[in-house]
PDB file of C-alpha atoms and ligand atoms in Angstrom:
ATOM      1  CA  UNK O   1      -4.815  -6.788  16.269  1.00  0.00           C
ATOM      2  CA  UNK O   2      -2.969  -6.517  12.972  1.00  0.00           C
ATOM      3  CA  UNK O   3      -1.250  -3.488  11.461  1.00  0.00           C
ATOM      4  CA  UNK O   4       0.244  -4.409   8.121  1.00  0.00           C
ATOM      5  CA  UNK O   5       1.893  -2.450   5.326  1.00  0.00           C
ATOM      6  CA  UNK O   6       1.663  -4.081   1.885  1.00  0.00           C
ATOM      7  CA  UNK O   7       4.520  -3.126  -0.401  1.00  0.00           C
ATOM      8  CA  UNK O   8       5.102  -4.069  -3.998  1.00  0.00           C
ATOM      9  CA  UNK O   9       4.974  -2.763  -7.562  1.00  0.00           C
ATOM     10  CA  UNK O  10       1.715  -1.830  -9.295  1.00  0.00           C
ATOM     11  CA  UNK O  11      -0.023  -5.000 -10.453  1.00  0.00           C
ATOM     12  CA  UNK O  12       1.610  -7.161  -7.763  1.00  0.00           C
ATOM     13  CA  UNK O  13      -1.759  -8.099  -6.271  1.00  0.00           C
ATOM     14  CA  UNK O  14      -1.682  -5.871  -3.174  1.00  0.00           C
ATOM     15  CA  UNK O  15      -5.366  -5.013  -3.535  1.00  0.00           C
ATOM     16  CA  UNK O  16      -6.455  -8.640  -3.916  1.00  0.00           C
ATOM     17  CA  UNK O  17      -4.399  -9.697  -0.910  1.00  0.00           C
ATOM     18  CA  UNK O  18      -5.479  -6.743   1.209  1.00  0.00           C
ATOM     19  CA  UNK O  19      -9.113  -7.594   0.548  1.00  0.00           C
ATOM     20  CA  UNK O  20      -8.715 -11.248   1.549  1.00  0.00           C
ATOM     21  CA  UNK O  21      -6.710 -10.359   4.647  1.00  0.00           C
ATOM     22  CA  UNK O  22      -9.114  -7.615   5.691  1.00  0.00           C
ATOM     23  CA  UNK O  23     -11.884 -10.169   5.635  1.00  0.00           C
ATOM     24  CA  UNK O  24      -9.845 -12.752   7.526  1.00  0.00           C
ATOM     25  CA  UNK O  25      -8.772 -10.353  10.273  1.00  0.00           C
ATOM     26  CA  UNK O  26     -11.948  -8.249  10.145  1.00  0.00           C
ATOM     27  CA  UNK O  27      -9.817  -5.163   9.882  1.00  0.00           C
ATOM     28  CA  UNK O  28     -10.055  -2.104   7.579  1.00  0.00           C
ATOM     29  CA  UNK O  29      -8.307  -2.202   4.197  1.00  0.00           C
ATOM     30  CA  UNK O  30      -6.933   1.265   3.476  1.00  0.00           C
ATOM     31  CA  UNK O  31      -6.017   1.759  -0.177  1.00  0.00           C
ATOM     32  CA  UNK O  32      -4.867   5.257  -1.098  1.00  0.00           C
ATOM     33  CA  UNK O  33      -5.556   4.389  -4.769  1.00  0.00           C
ATOM     34  CA  UNK O  34      -9.193   3.492  -3.923  1.00  0.00           C
ATOM     35  CA  UNK O  35      -9.601   6.620  -1.763  1.00  0.00           C
ATOM     36  CA  UNK O  36      -8.214   8.766  -4.569  1.00  0.00           C
ATOM     37  CA  UNK O  37     -10.388   7.111  -7.228  1.00  0.00           C
ATOM     38  CA  UNK O  38     -13.447   7.734  -5.033  1.00  0.00           C
ATOM     39  CA  UNK O  39     -12.428  11.389  -4.680  1.00  0.00           C
ATOM     40  CA  UNK O  40     -12.061  11.653  -8.466  1.00  0.00           C
ATOM     41  CA  UNK O  41     -15.489  10.169  -9.157  1.00  0.00           C
ATOM     42  CA  UNK O  42     -17.101  12.374  -6.497  1.00  0.00           C
ATOM     43  CA  UNK O  43     -15.430  15.457  -8.008  1.00  0.00           C
ATOM     44  CA  UNK O  44     -14.109  16.598  -4.628  1.00  0.00           C
ATOM     45  CA  UNK O  45     -11.371  19.234  -4.616  1.00  0.00           C
ATOM     46  CA  UNK O  46      -8.897  16.469  -3.728  1.00  0.00           C
ATOM     47  CA  UNK O  47     -10.148  14.440  -6.689  1.00  0.00           C
ATOM     48  CA  UNK O  48      -9.828  17.354  -9.071  1.00  0.00           C
ATOM     49  CA  UNK O  49      -6.263  17.964  -7.914  1.00  0.00           C
ATOM     50  CA  UNK O  50      -5.253  14.282  -7.970  1.00  0.00           C
ATOM     51  CA  UNK O  51      -6.757  13.247 -11.299  1.00  0.00           C
ATOM     52  CA  UNK O  52      -4.090  14.480 -13.704  1.00  0.00           C
ATOM     53  CA  UNK O  53      -1.285  12.874 -11.677  1.00  0.00           C
ATOM     54  CA  UNK O  54      -3.123   9.558 -11.646  1.00  0.00           C
ATOM     55  CA  UNK O  55      -3.805   9.656 -15.375  1.00  0.00           C
ATOM     56  CA  UNK O  56      -0.102  10.187 -16.036  1.00  0.00           C
ATOM     57  CA  UNK O  57       1.036   7.464 -13.636  1.00  0.00           C
ATOM     58  CA  UNK O  58       2.756  10.025 -11.410  1.00  0.00           C
ATOM     59  CA  UNK O  59       2.506  10.141  -7.631  1.00  0.00           C
ATOM     60  CA  UNK O  60      -0.143  12.477  -6.267  1.00  0.00           C
ATOM     61  CA  UNK O  61       1.599  15.163  -4.116  1.00  0.00           C
ATOM     62  CA  UNK O  62       2.639  13.875  -0.700  1.00  0.00           C
ATOM     63  CA  UNK O  63       0.733  16.427   1.381  1.00  0.00           C
ATOM     64  CA  UNK O  64      -2.556  15.285  -0.188  1.00  0.00           C
ATOM     65  CA  UNK O  65      -2.092  11.572   0.448  1.00  0.00           C
ATOM     66  CA  UNK O  66      -0.533  12.100   3.874  1.00  0.00           C
ATOM     67  CA  UNK O  67      -3.484  14.155   5.089  1.00  0.00           C
ATOM     68  CA  UNK O  68      -5.853  11.547   3.650  1.00  0.00           C
ATOM     69  CA  UNK O  69      -4.052   8.812   5.656  1.00  0.00           C
ATOM     70  CA  UNK O  70      -3.899  10.971   8.772  1.00  0.00           C
ATOM     71  CA  UNK O  71      -7.651  11.430   8.637  1.00  0.00           C
ATOM     72  CA  UNK O  72      -8.279   7.724   8.001  1.00  0.00           C
ATOM     73  CA  UNK O  73      -6.009   6.511  10.833  1.00  0.00           C
ATOM     74  CA  UNK O  74      -7.783   8.822  13.239  1.00  0.00           C
ATOM     75  CA  UNK O  75     -11.178   7.271  12.554  1.00  0.00           C
ATOM     76  CA  UNK O  76     -12.750   4.913  15.094  1.00  0.00           C
ATOM     77  CA  UNK O  77     -12.629   1.706  13.013  1.00  0.00           C
ATOM     78  CA  UNK O  78      -8.858   1.855  12.497  1.00  0.00           C
ATOM     79  CA  UNK O  79      -8.068   1.922  16.225  1.00  0.00           C
ATOM     80  CA  UNK O  80      -8.197  -1.882  16.195  1.00  0.00           C
ATOM     81  CA  UNK O  81      -5.877  -2.467  13.263  1.00  0.00           C
ATOM     82  CA  UNK O  82      -5.500  -1.841   9.542  1.00  0.00           C
ATOM     83  CA  UNK O  83      -3.953  -2.980   6.286  1.00  0.00           C
ATOM     84  CA  UNK O  84      -2.257  -0.284   4.242  1.00  0.00           C
ATOM     85  CA  UNK O  85      -2.229  -0.858   0.472  1.00  0.00           C
ATOM     86  CA  UNK O  86      -0.426   1.632  -1.778  1.00  0.00           C
ATOM     87  CA  UNK O  87       0.887   3.789   1.034  1.00  0.00           C
ATOM     88  CA  UNK O  88       3.657   4.672   1.742  1.00  0.00           C
ATOM     89  CA  UNK O  89       4.952   5.162  -1.796  1.00  0.00           C
ATOM     90  CA  UNK O  90       8.181   7.097  -1.121  1.00  0.00           C
ATOM     91  CA  UNK O  91      10.560   7.990   1.714  1.00  0.00           C
ATOM     92  CA  UNK O  92       8.678  11.174   2.675  1.00  0.00           C
ATOM     93  CA  UNK O  93       5.460   9.208   3.083  1.00  0.00           C
ATOM     94  CA  UNK O  94       7.227   6.427   5.030  1.00  0.00           C
ATOM     95  CA  UNK O  95       8.741   8.954   7.437  1.00  0.00           C
ATOM     96  CA  UNK O  96       5.415  10.752   7.807  1.00  0.00           C
ATOM     97  CA  UNK O  97       3.731   7.445   8.582  1.00  0.00           C
ATOM     98  CA  UNK O  98       6.295   6.755  11.336  1.00  0.00           C
ATOM     99  CA  UNK O  99       5.669  10.228  12.792  1.00  0.00           C
ATOM    100  CA  UNK O 100       1.908   9.867  12.574  1.00  0.00           C
ATOM    101  CA  UNK O 101       1.937   6.434  14.228  1.00  0.00           C
ATOM    102  CA  UNK O 102       4.168   7.686  17.054  1.00  0.00           C
ATOM    103  CA  UNK O 103       1.737  10.547  17.536  1.00  0.00           C
ATOM    104  CA  UNK O 104      -1.306   8.251  17.831  1.00  0.00           C
ATOM    105  CA  UNK O 105       0.607   5.616  19.796  1.00  0.00           C
ATOM    106  CA  UNK O 106       0.425   2.856  17.196  1.00  0.00           C
ATOM    107  CA  UNK O 107       3.046   0.699  15.463  1.00  0.00           C
ATOM    108  CA  UNK O 108       3.003  -1.580  12.425  1.00  0.00           C
ATOM    109  CA  UNK O 109       3.717  -5.290  12.728  1.00  0.00           C
ATOM    110  CA  UNK O 110       5.566  -5.592   9.443  1.00  0.00           C
ATOM    111  CA  UNK O 111       5.845  -4.544   5.812  1.00  0.00           C
ATOM    112  CA  UNK O 112       5.156  -7.455   3.445  1.00  0.00           C
ATOM    113  CA  UNK O 113       6.730  -6.960   0.044  1.00  0.00           C
ATOM    114  CA  UNK O 114       5.118  -8.788  -2.880  1.00  0.00           C
ATOM    115  CA  UNK O 115       7.795  -9.726  -5.360  1.00  0.00           C
ATOM    116  CA  UNK O 116       6.636 -10.138  -8.987  1.00  0.00           C
ATOM    117  CA  UNK O 117       8.623 -10.074 -12.272  1.00  0.00           C
ATOM    118  CA  UNK O 118       7.980  -7.093 -14.595  1.00  0.00           C
ATOM    119  CA  UNK O 119       6.537  -9.111 -17.535  1.00  0.00           C
ATOM    120  CA  UNK O 120       3.840 -10.477 -15.254  1.00  0.00           C
ATOM    121  CA  UNK O 121       3.047  -7.053 -13.789  1.00  0.00           C
ATOM    122  CA  UNK O 122       2.522  -5.560 -17.234  1.00  0.00           C
ATOM    123  CA  UNK O 123       0.331  -8.449 -18.395  1.00  0.00           C
ATOM    124  CA  UNK O 124      -1.776  -8.251 -15.230  1.00  0.00           C
ATOM    125  CA  UNK O 125      -2.259  -4.493 -15.482  1.00  0.00           C
ATOM    126  CA  UNK O 126      -3.182  -4.650 -19.151  1.00  0.00           C
ATOM    127  CA  UNK O 127      -5.763  -7.301 -18.286  1.00  0.00           C
ATOM    128  CA  UNK O 128      -7.302  -5.204 -15.504  1.00  0.00           C
ATOM    129  CA  UNK O 129      -8.759  -2.516 -17.767  1.00  0.00           C
ATOM    130  CA  UNK O 130      -8.613   0.313 -15.241  1.00  0.00           C
ATOM    131  CA  UNK O 131      -8.753   3.842 -16.633  1.00  0.00           C
ATOM    132  CA  UNK O 132      -5.081   4.493 -15.789  1.00  0.00           C
ATOM    133  CA  UNK O 133      -3.973   1.119 -17.180  1.00  0.00           C
ATOM    134  CA  UNK O 134      -2.882   2.289 -20.646  1.00  0.00           C
ATOM    135  CA  UNK O 135       0.507   1.051 -21.791  1.00  0.00           C
ATOM    136  CA  UNK O 136       2.244   4.420 -21.404  1.00  0.00           C
ATOM    137  CA  UNK O 137       0.856   4.960 -17.909  1.00  0.00           C
ATOM    138  CA  UNK O 138       1.754   1.443 -16.854  1.00  0.00           C
ATOM    139  CA  UNK O 139       5.329   2.003 -18.012  1.00  0.00           C
ATOM    140  CA  UNK O 140       5.516   5.271 -16.091  1.00  0.00           C
ATOM    141  CA  UNK O 141       4.011   3.722 -12.959  1.00  0.00           C
ATOM    142  CA  UNK O 142       6.672   1.010 -13.024  1.00  0.00           C
ATOM    143  CA  UNK O 143       9.414   3.638 -13.426  1.00  0.00           C
ATOM    144  CA  UNK O 144       8.018   5.676 -10.546  1.00  0.00           C
ATOM    145  CA  UNK O 145       7.820   2.495  -8.490  1.00  0.00           C
ATOM    146  CA  UNK O 146      11.470   1.702  -9.136  1.00  0.00           C
ATOM    147  CA  UNK O 147      12.701   5.224  -8.448  1.00  0.00           C
ATOM    148  CA  UNK O 148      10.552   6.206  -5.498  1.00  0.00           C
ATOM    149  CA  UNK O 149       8.883   3.186  -3.905  1.00  0.00           C
ATOM    150  CA  UNK O 150      11.366   0.301  -4.237  1.00  0.00           C
ATOM    151  CA  UNK O 151      13.838   2.035  -1.846  1.00  0.00           C
ATOM    152  CA  UNK O 152      11.255   1.464   0.901  1.00  0.00           C
ATOM    153  CA  UNK O 153      12.241  -2.210   0.840  1.00  0.00           C
ATOM    154  CA  UNK O 154      15.532  -1.271   2.504  1.00  0.00           C
ATOM    155  CA  UNK O 155      13.764   1.317   4.676  1.00  0.00           C
ATOM    156  CA  UNK O 156      11.748  -1.474   6.330  1.00  0.00           C
ATOM    157  CA  UNK O 157      14.568  -4.022   6.144  1.00  0.00           C
ATOM    158  CA  UNK O 158      16.769  -1.617   8.139  1.00  0.00           C
ATOM    159  CA  UNK O 159      14.039  -1.497  10.780  1.00  0.00           C
ATOM    160  CA  UNK O 160      13.908  -5.331  10.814  1.00  0.00           C
ATOM    161  CA  UNK O 161      10.264  -5.185   9.765  1.00  0.00           C
ATOM    162  CA  UNK O 162      10.457  -6.479   6.189  1.00  0.00           C
ATOM    163  CA  UNK O 163       9.142  -9.769   4.879  1.00  0.00           C
ATOM    164  CA  UNK O 164       9.549 -10.534   1.176  1.00  0.00           C
ATOM    165  CA  UNK O 165       6.920 -12.772  -0.352  1.00  0.00           C
ATOM    166  CA  UNK O 166       6.755 -14.468  -3.751  1.00  0.00           C
ATOM    167  CA  UNK O 167       3.867 -12.594  -5.362  1.00  0.00           C
ATOM    168  CA  UNK O 168       3.853 -14.911  -8.355  1.00  0.00           C
ATOM    169  CA  UNK O 169       2.398 -17.868  -6.447  1.00  0.00           C
ATOM    170  CA  UNK O 170      -1.285 -18.888  -6.137  1.00  0.00           C
ATOM    171  CA  UNK O 171      -3.441 -16.158  -4.586  1.00  0.00           C
ATOM    172  CA  UNK O 172      -4.408 -18.320  -1.576  1.00  0.00           C
ATOM    173  CA  UNK O 173      -0.775 -19.353  -0.971  1.00  0.00           C
ATOM    174  CA  UNK O 174       0.323 -15.724  -0.978  1.00  0.00           C
ATOM    175  CA  UNK O 175      -2.418 -14.894   1.552  1.00  0.00           C
ATOM    176  CA  UNK O 176      -1.157 -17.722   3.785  1.00  0.00           C
ATOM    177  CA  UNK O 177       2.445 -16.559   3.475  1.00  0.00           C
ATOM    178  CA  UNK O 178       1.469 -13.031   4.521  1.00  0.00           C
ATOM    179  CA  UNK O 179      -0.561 -14.290   7.490  1.00  0.00           C
ATOM    180  CA  UNK O 180       2.384 -16.360   8.593  1.00  0.00           C
ATOM    181  CA  UNK O 181       4.882 -13.539   8.312  1.00  0.00           C
ATOM    182  CA  UNK O 182       2.661 -11.167  10.280  1.00  0.00           C
ATOM    183  CA  UNK O 183       2.346 -13.861  12.972  1.00  0.00           C
ATOM    184  CA  UNK O 184       6.123 -14.107  13.173  1.00  0.00           C
ATOM    185  CA  UNK O 185       6.473 -10.390  13.812  1.00  0.00           C
ATOM    186  CA  UNK O 186       3.778 -10.145  16.471  1.00  0.00           C
ATOM    187  CA  UNK O 187       4.053 -10.834  20.202  1.00  0.00           C
ATOM    188  CA  UNK O 188       3.409 -14.550  20.863  1.00  0.00           C
ATOM    189  CA  UNK O 189       0.595 -13.755  23.301  1.00  0.00           C
ATOM    190  CA  UNK O 190      -1.730 -12.275  20.660  1.00  0.00           C
ATOM    191  CA  UNK O 191      -4.181 -14.636  18.903  1.00  0.00           C
ATOM    192  CA  UNK O 192      -3.869 -14.749  15.103  1.00  0.00           C
TER     193      UNK O 192
HETATM  194  P1  AMP C   1      -2.940   2.300  -7.012  1.00  0.00           P
HETATM  195  O1  AMP C   1      -4.392   1.972  -7.023  1.00  0.00           O
HETATM  196  O2  AMP C   1      -2.303   2.088  -5.661  1.00  0.00           O
HETATM  197  O3  AMP C   1      -2.183   1.641  -8.128  1.00  0.00           O
HETATM  198  O4  AMP C   1      -2.837   3.874  -7.272  1.00  0.00           O
HETATM  199  C1  AMP C   1      -3.301   4.469  -8.463  1.00  0.00           C
HETATM  200  C2  AMP C   1      -2.699   5.867  -8.596  1.00  0.00           C
HETATM  201  O5  AMP C   1      -3.106   6.663  -7.487  1.00  0.00           O
HETATM  202  C3  AMP C   1      -1.188   5.918  -8.591  1.00  0.00           C
HETATM  203  O6  AMP C   1      -0.643   5.690  -9.875  1.00  0.00           O
HETATM  204  C4  AMP C   1      -0.927   7.330  -8.085  1.00  0.00           C
HETATM  205  O7  AMP C   1      -1.152   8.280  -9.103  1.00  0.00           O
HETATM  206  C5  AMP C   1      -2.030   7.499  -7.061  1.00  0.00           C
HETATM  207  N1  AMP C   1      -1.599   7.070  -5.707  1.00  0.00           N
HETATM  208  C6  AMP C   1      -2.071   6.013  -4.988  1.00  0.00           C
HETATM  209  N2  AMP C   1      -1.465   5.945  -3.797  1.00  0.00           N
HETATM  210  C7  AMP C   1      -0.573   6.964  -3.754  1.00  0.00           C
HETATM  211  C8  AMP C   1       0.370   7.411  -2.793  1.00  0.00           C
HETATM  212  N3  AMP C   1       0.539   6.782  -1.630  1.00  0.00           N
HETATM  213  N4  AMP C   1       1.109   8.509  -3.105  1.00  0.00           N
HETATM  214  C9  AMP C   1       0.943   9.158  -4.263  1.00  0.00           C
HETATM  215  N5  AMP C   1       0.097   8.781  -5.218  1.00  0.00           N
HETATM  216  C10 AMP C   1      -0.673   7.689  -4.977  1.00  0.00           C
END
């Protein structure tokens, strides 16, 4: 069983990696960005509330994303592992995740941080063509990442659960590096 947190700036390739790893481990990929975008297109009350934050590149309020994650991690398919992509995004969310996992008697294997230089992030996001990928929003998302999310690198390093990975390598090599680092954090008796 694998429980992995993917960290990294917007555009680092977390979604691409999460998808490949979810297939490899046959485990759910939980992307708060995808869940929020689905809520927006379904015009749910969550979507209506989240939309303006997303369009501005700001974080959606913590209580909304935390309750979304709480609900998801209580579903049957996530009892056998998960890959978190885009959550946690700040210290409040990271602490809430710790509390939630303690409550449901789960623990993460490690947080893999995808390291990518800014110029590459911007180019990748501009090439993606997502609705919130305008230049101003991209700039704001990077600022928010630096202010609120990057401190989580030391949060997980302090817990001896951090693995930094070069996110500027070939996609398949990055996938391999993540698999390897998760293996190193897990008990030797579990199959990979
Ligand atoms: P992403 O697809 O992860 O880049 O997320 C797209 C947008 O959704 C972000 O710019 C935020 O507005 C919002 N979002 C996604 N995940 C979170 C989160 N964990 N906390 C707050 N806002 C989030």
